[in-house]
PDB file of C-alpha atoms and ligand atoms in Angstrom:
ATOM      1  CA  MET T   1       0.000   0.000   0.000  1.00  0.00           C
ATOM      2  CA  ASN T   2       1.253   3.469  -0.718  1.00  0.00           C
ATOM      3  CA  LYS T   3       0.967   6.350   1.730  1.00  0.00           C
ATOM      4  CA  PHE T   4      -2.153   7.728   0.088  1.00  0.00           C
ATOM      5  CA  THR T   5      -4.007   4.401   0.422  1.00  0.00           C
ATOM      6  CA  ILE T   6      -3.014   4.178   4.082  1.00  0.00           C
ATOM      7  CA  LEU T   7      -4.273   7.732   4.622  1.00  0.00           C
ATOM      8  CA  ILE T   8      -7.625   6.881   3.021  1.00  0.00           C
ATOM      9  CA  PHE T   9      -7.979   3.743   5.138  1.00  0.00           C
ATOM     10  CA  SER T  10      -7.208   5.573   8.367  1.00  0.00           C
ATOM     11  CA  LEU T  11      -9.713   8.297   7.436  1.00  0.00           C
ATOM     12  CA  ILE T  12     -12.355   5.625   6.864  1.00  0.00           C
ATOM     13  CA  MET T  13     -11.540   4.115  10.267  1.00  0.00           C
ATOM     14  CA  VAL T  14     -11.878   7.525  11.956  1.00  0.00           C
ATOM     15  CA  PHE T  15     -15.175   8.087  10.144  1.00  0.00           C
ATOM     16  CA  MET T  16     -16.520   4.680  11.207  1.00  0.00           C
ATOM     17  CA  THR T  17     -15.620   5.095  14.856  1.00  0.00           C
ATOM     18  CA  GLY T  18     -17.037   8.646  14.739  1.00  0.00           C
ATOM     19  CA  CYS T  19     -20.362   7.226  13.599  1.00  0.00           C
ATOM     20  CA  SER T  20     -20.467   4.279  15.963  1.00  0.00           C
ATOM     21  CA  SER T  21     -24.004   3.118  16.520  1.00  0.00           C
ATOM     22  CA  THR T  22     -23.417   2.331  20.188  1.00  0.00           C
ATOM     23  CA  ASN T  23     -22.958   5.927  21.368  1.00  0.00           C
ATOM     24  CA  PHE T  24     -26.551   6.730  22.167  1.00  0.00           C
ATOM     25  CA  ASP T  25     -29.773   4.934  22.846  1.00  0.00           C
ATOM     26  CA  LEU T  26     -32.656   6.549  20.968  1.00  0.00           C
ATOM     27  CA  LYS T  27     -36.352   6.235  21.545  1.00  0.00           C
ATOM     28  CA  LEU T  28     -38.688   7.963  19.112  1.00  0.00           C
ATOM     29  CA  THR T  29     -42.268   8.558  20.203  1.00  0.00           C
ATOM     30  CA  THR T  30     -44.773   9.554  17.545  1.00  0.00           C
ATOM     31  CA  PRO T  31     -48.575   9.721  17.633  1.00  0.00           C
ATOM     32  CA  LYS T  32     -50.484   7.005  15.774  1.00  0.00           C
ATOM     33  CA  SER T  33     -52.387   9.565  13.732  1.00  0.00           C
ATOM     34  CA  PHE T  34     -52.206  13.179  12.574  1.00  0.00           C
ATOM     35  CA  THR T  35     -54.521  15.919  11.344  1.00  0.00           C
ATOM     36  CA  PRO T  36     -53.450  17.370   7.973  1.00  0.00           C
ATOM     37  CA  GLY T  37     -52.502  21.041   8.194  1.00  0.00           C
ATOM     38  CA  GLN T  38     -51.683  20.813  11.876  1.00  0.00           C
ATOM     39  CA  ALA T  39     -48.307  20.395  13.522  1.00  0.00           C
ATOM     40  CA  THR T  40     -47.792  16.987  15.071  1.00  0.00           C
ATOM     41  CA  PRO T  41     -45.484  16.690  18.076  1.00  0.00           C
ATOM     42  CA  ILE T  42     -42.796  14.050  17.922  1.00  0.00           C
ATOM     43  CA  GLN T  43     -40.562  13.211  20.832  1.00  0.00           C
ATOM     44  CA  LEU T  44     -37.080  11.803  20.983  1.00  0.00           C
ATOM     45  CA  THR T  45     -35.423  10.479  24.115  1.00  0.00           C
ATOM     46  CA  ILE T  46     -31.629  10.243  24.022  1.00  0.00           C
ATOM     47  CA  LEU T  47     -29.698   8.228  26.580  1.00  0.00           C
ATOM     48  CA  ASP T  48     -25.964   7.647  26.705  1.00  0.00           C
ATOM     49  CA  GLN T  49     -24.238   4.274  27.042  1.00  0.00           C
ATOM     50  CA  ASP T  50     -24.750   4.359  30.803  1.00  0.00           C
ATOM     51  CA  GLY T  51     -28.469   4.998  30.394  1.00  0.00           C
ATOM     52  CA  LYS T  52     -28.165   8.621  31.513  1.00  0.00           C
ATOM     53  CA  PRO T  53     -30.112  11.352  29.695  1.00  0.00           C
ATOM     54  CA  VAL T  54     -28.065  13.294  27.152  1.00  0.00           C
ATOM     55  CA  LYS T  55     -28.338  16.997  27.934  1.00  0.00           C
ATOM     56  CA  GLY T  56     -27.513  20.079  25.882  1.00  0.00           C
ATOM     57  CA  ALA T  57     -27.249  18.321  22.532  1.00  0.00           C
ATOM     58  CA  LYS T  58     -28.094  19.944  19.224  1.00  0.00           C
ATOM     59  CA  VAL T  59     -30.615  17.649  17.612  1.00  0.00           C
ATOM     60  CA  SER T  60     -32.387  17.752  14.297  1.00  0.00           C
ATOM     61  CA  VAL T  61     -34.667  15.222  12.664  1.00  0.00           C
ATOM     62  CA  GLN T  62     -35.262  14.851   8.956  1.00  0.00           C
ATOM     63  CA  LEU T  63     -38.285  12.831   7.870  1.00  0.00           C
ATOM     64  CA  ASP T  64     -38.276  10.791   4.712  1.00  0.00           C
ATOM     65  CA  MET T  65     -40.792   8.716   2.827  1.00  0.00           C
ATOM     66  CA  GLN T  66     -39.193   6.091   0.662  1.00  0.00           C
ATOM     67  CA  GLY T  67     -39.266   7.003  -3.021  1.00  0.00           C
ATOM     68  CA  MET T  68     -41.208  10.236  -2.438  1.00  0.00           C
ATOM     69  CA  SER T  69     -40.436  13.860  -1.959  1.00  0.00           C
ATOM     70  CA  HIS T  70     -42.451  15.996   0.425  1.00  0.00           C
ATOM     71  CA  GLY T  71     -40.052  18.912   0.413  1.00  0.00           C
ATOM     72  CA  ASP T  72     -37.644  19.468   3.241  1.00  0.00           C
ATOM     73  CA  MET T  73     -39.091  17.884   6.369  1.00  0.00           C
ATOM     74  CA  THR T  74     -36.319  18.842   8.742  1.00  0.00           C
ATOM     75  CA  MET T  75     -37.054  19.863  12.302  1.00  0.00           C
ATOM     76  CA  LYS T  76     -34.866  21.442  14.914  1.00  0.00           C
ATOM     77  CA  MET T  77     -35.623  19.607  18.137  1.00  0.00           C
ATOM     78  CA  GLN T  78     -36.109  21.585  21.350  1.00  0.00           C
ATOM     79  CA  GLU T  79     -34.711  20.159  24.548  1.00  0.00           C
ATOM     80  CA  THR T  80     -37.420  19.817  27.165  1.00  0.00           C
ATOM     81  CA  GLY T  81     -35.268  18.191  29.849  1.00  0.00           C
ATOM     82  CA  ASN T  82     -34.151  14.751  31.003  1.00  0.00           C
ATOM     83  CA  GLY T  83     -32.802  13.744  27.601  1.00  0.00           C
ATOM     84  CA  VAL T  84     -36.124  14.492  25.891  1.00  0.00           C
ATOM     85  CA  TYR T  85     -36.178  16.556  22.683  1.00  0.00           C
ATOM     86  CA  THR T  86     -39.387  17.503  20.924  1.00  0.00           C
ATOM     87  CA  GLY T  87     -40.227  18.802  17.468  1.00  0.00           C
ATOM     88  CA  GLN T  88     -43.284  19.695  15.419  1.00  0.00           C
ATOM     89  CA  ALA T  89     -43.738  17.701  12.240  1.00  0.00           C
ATOM     90  CA  LYS T  90     -45.926  18.779   9.347  1.00  0.00           C
ATOM     91  CA  PHE T  91     -47.160  15.548   7.837  1.00  0.00           C
ATOM     92  CA  GLU T  92     -48.831  15.673   4.436  1.00  0.00           C
ATOM     93  CA  MET T  93     -49.515  12.039   3.976  1.00  0.00           C
ATOM     94  CA  GLU T  94     -50.064   8.844   5.910  1.00  0.00           C
ATOM     95  CA  GLY T  95     -47.623   5.973   5.528  1.00  0.00           C
ATOM     96  CA  ASP T  96     -44.196   4.763   6.514  1.00  0.00           C
ATOM     97  CA  TYR T  97     -41.523   7.259   7.444  1.00  0.00           C
ATOM     98  CA  THR T  98     -37.854   7.113   8.227  1.00  0.00           C
ATOM     99  CA  ALA T  99     -36.577   9.623  10.755  1.00  0.00           C
ATOM    100  CA  ASN T 100     -32.940  10.525  10.187  1.00  0.00           C
ATOM    101  CA  ILE T 101     -31.686  11.792  13.513  1.00  0.00           C
ATOM    102  CA  TYR T 102     -28.654  14.079  13.710  1.00  0.00           C
ATOM    103  CA  ILE T 103     -27.096  14.608  17.120  1.00  0.00           C
ATOM    104  CA  ASP T 104     -24.278  16.940  18.063  1.00  0.00           C
ATOM    105  CA  SER T 105     -23.399  16.331  21.681  1.00  0.00           C
ATOM    106  CA  ASN T 106     -20.375  18.298  22.920  1.00  0.00           C
ATOM    107  CA  GLY T 107     -18.883  18.240  19.426  1.00  0.00           C
ATOM    108  CA  GLU T 108     -19.490  14.526  19.017  1.00  0.00           C
ATOM    109  CA  LYS T 109     -21.569  14.130  15.872  1.00  0.00           C
ATOM    110  CA  TRP T 110     -23.745  11.118  15.443  1.00  0.00           C
ATOM    111  CA  LYS T 111     -26.515   9.961  13.143  1.00  0.00           C
ATOM    112  CA  GLY T 112     -29.311   7.573  14.005  1.00  0.00           C
ATOM    113  CA  GLU T 113     -32.315   6.232  12.193  1.00  0.00           C
ATOM    114  CA  LYS T 114     -35.804   5.241  13.339  1.00  0.00           C
ATOM    115  CA  ARG T 115     -38.811   4.061  11.398  1.00  0.00           C
ATOM    116  CA  PHE T 116     -42.460   4.670  12.165  1.00  0.00           C
ATOM    117  CA  SER T 117     -45.790   4.865  10.445  1.00  0.00           C
ATOM    118  CA  ILE T 118     -48.659   7.256  10.894  1.00  0.00           C
ATOM    119  CA  VAL T 119     -52.240   7.476   9.577  1.00  0.00           C
ATOM    120  CA  TYR T 120     -54.781  10.257   9.080  1.00  0.00           C
ATOM    121  CA  ASN T 121     -56.815  11.172  12.106  1.00  0.00           C
ATOM    122  CA  LYS T 122     -60.216   9.576  11.424  1.00  0.00           C
ATOM    123  CA  ALA T 123     -61.958  11.435  14.247  1.00  0.00           C
ATOM    124  CA  GLN T 124     -62.699  14.464  12.035  1.00  0.00           C
TER     125      GLN T 124
HETATM  126 CU1   CU H 201     -45.620  10.341   0.639  1.00  0.00          CU
END
């Protein structure tokens, strides 16, 4: 291997350890249904490896529907205490979503992923 190849490999290693999936324990709580045109609260609980709440993190969540575009569904999450971060989602459509979760905790950047599904609120 030449020096350049070694450099690339060590960068990949740094990247992989930087994105380790064991850093945080995520729990995403979403309602079962939503009312179109209204903001829907979603809640994310972040715990560290010791099960302690992660405080003071910068968290954003980007919602995706597979194979569809609903514009930019990115939310800045507000910390409400005890490792809980909440955001307001504007759903346009029922179905299966992937939440891409971006966490910056004391400069440690991490990405997680959660799936959920939601339906229209039938009570209207
Ligand atoms: Cu859709």
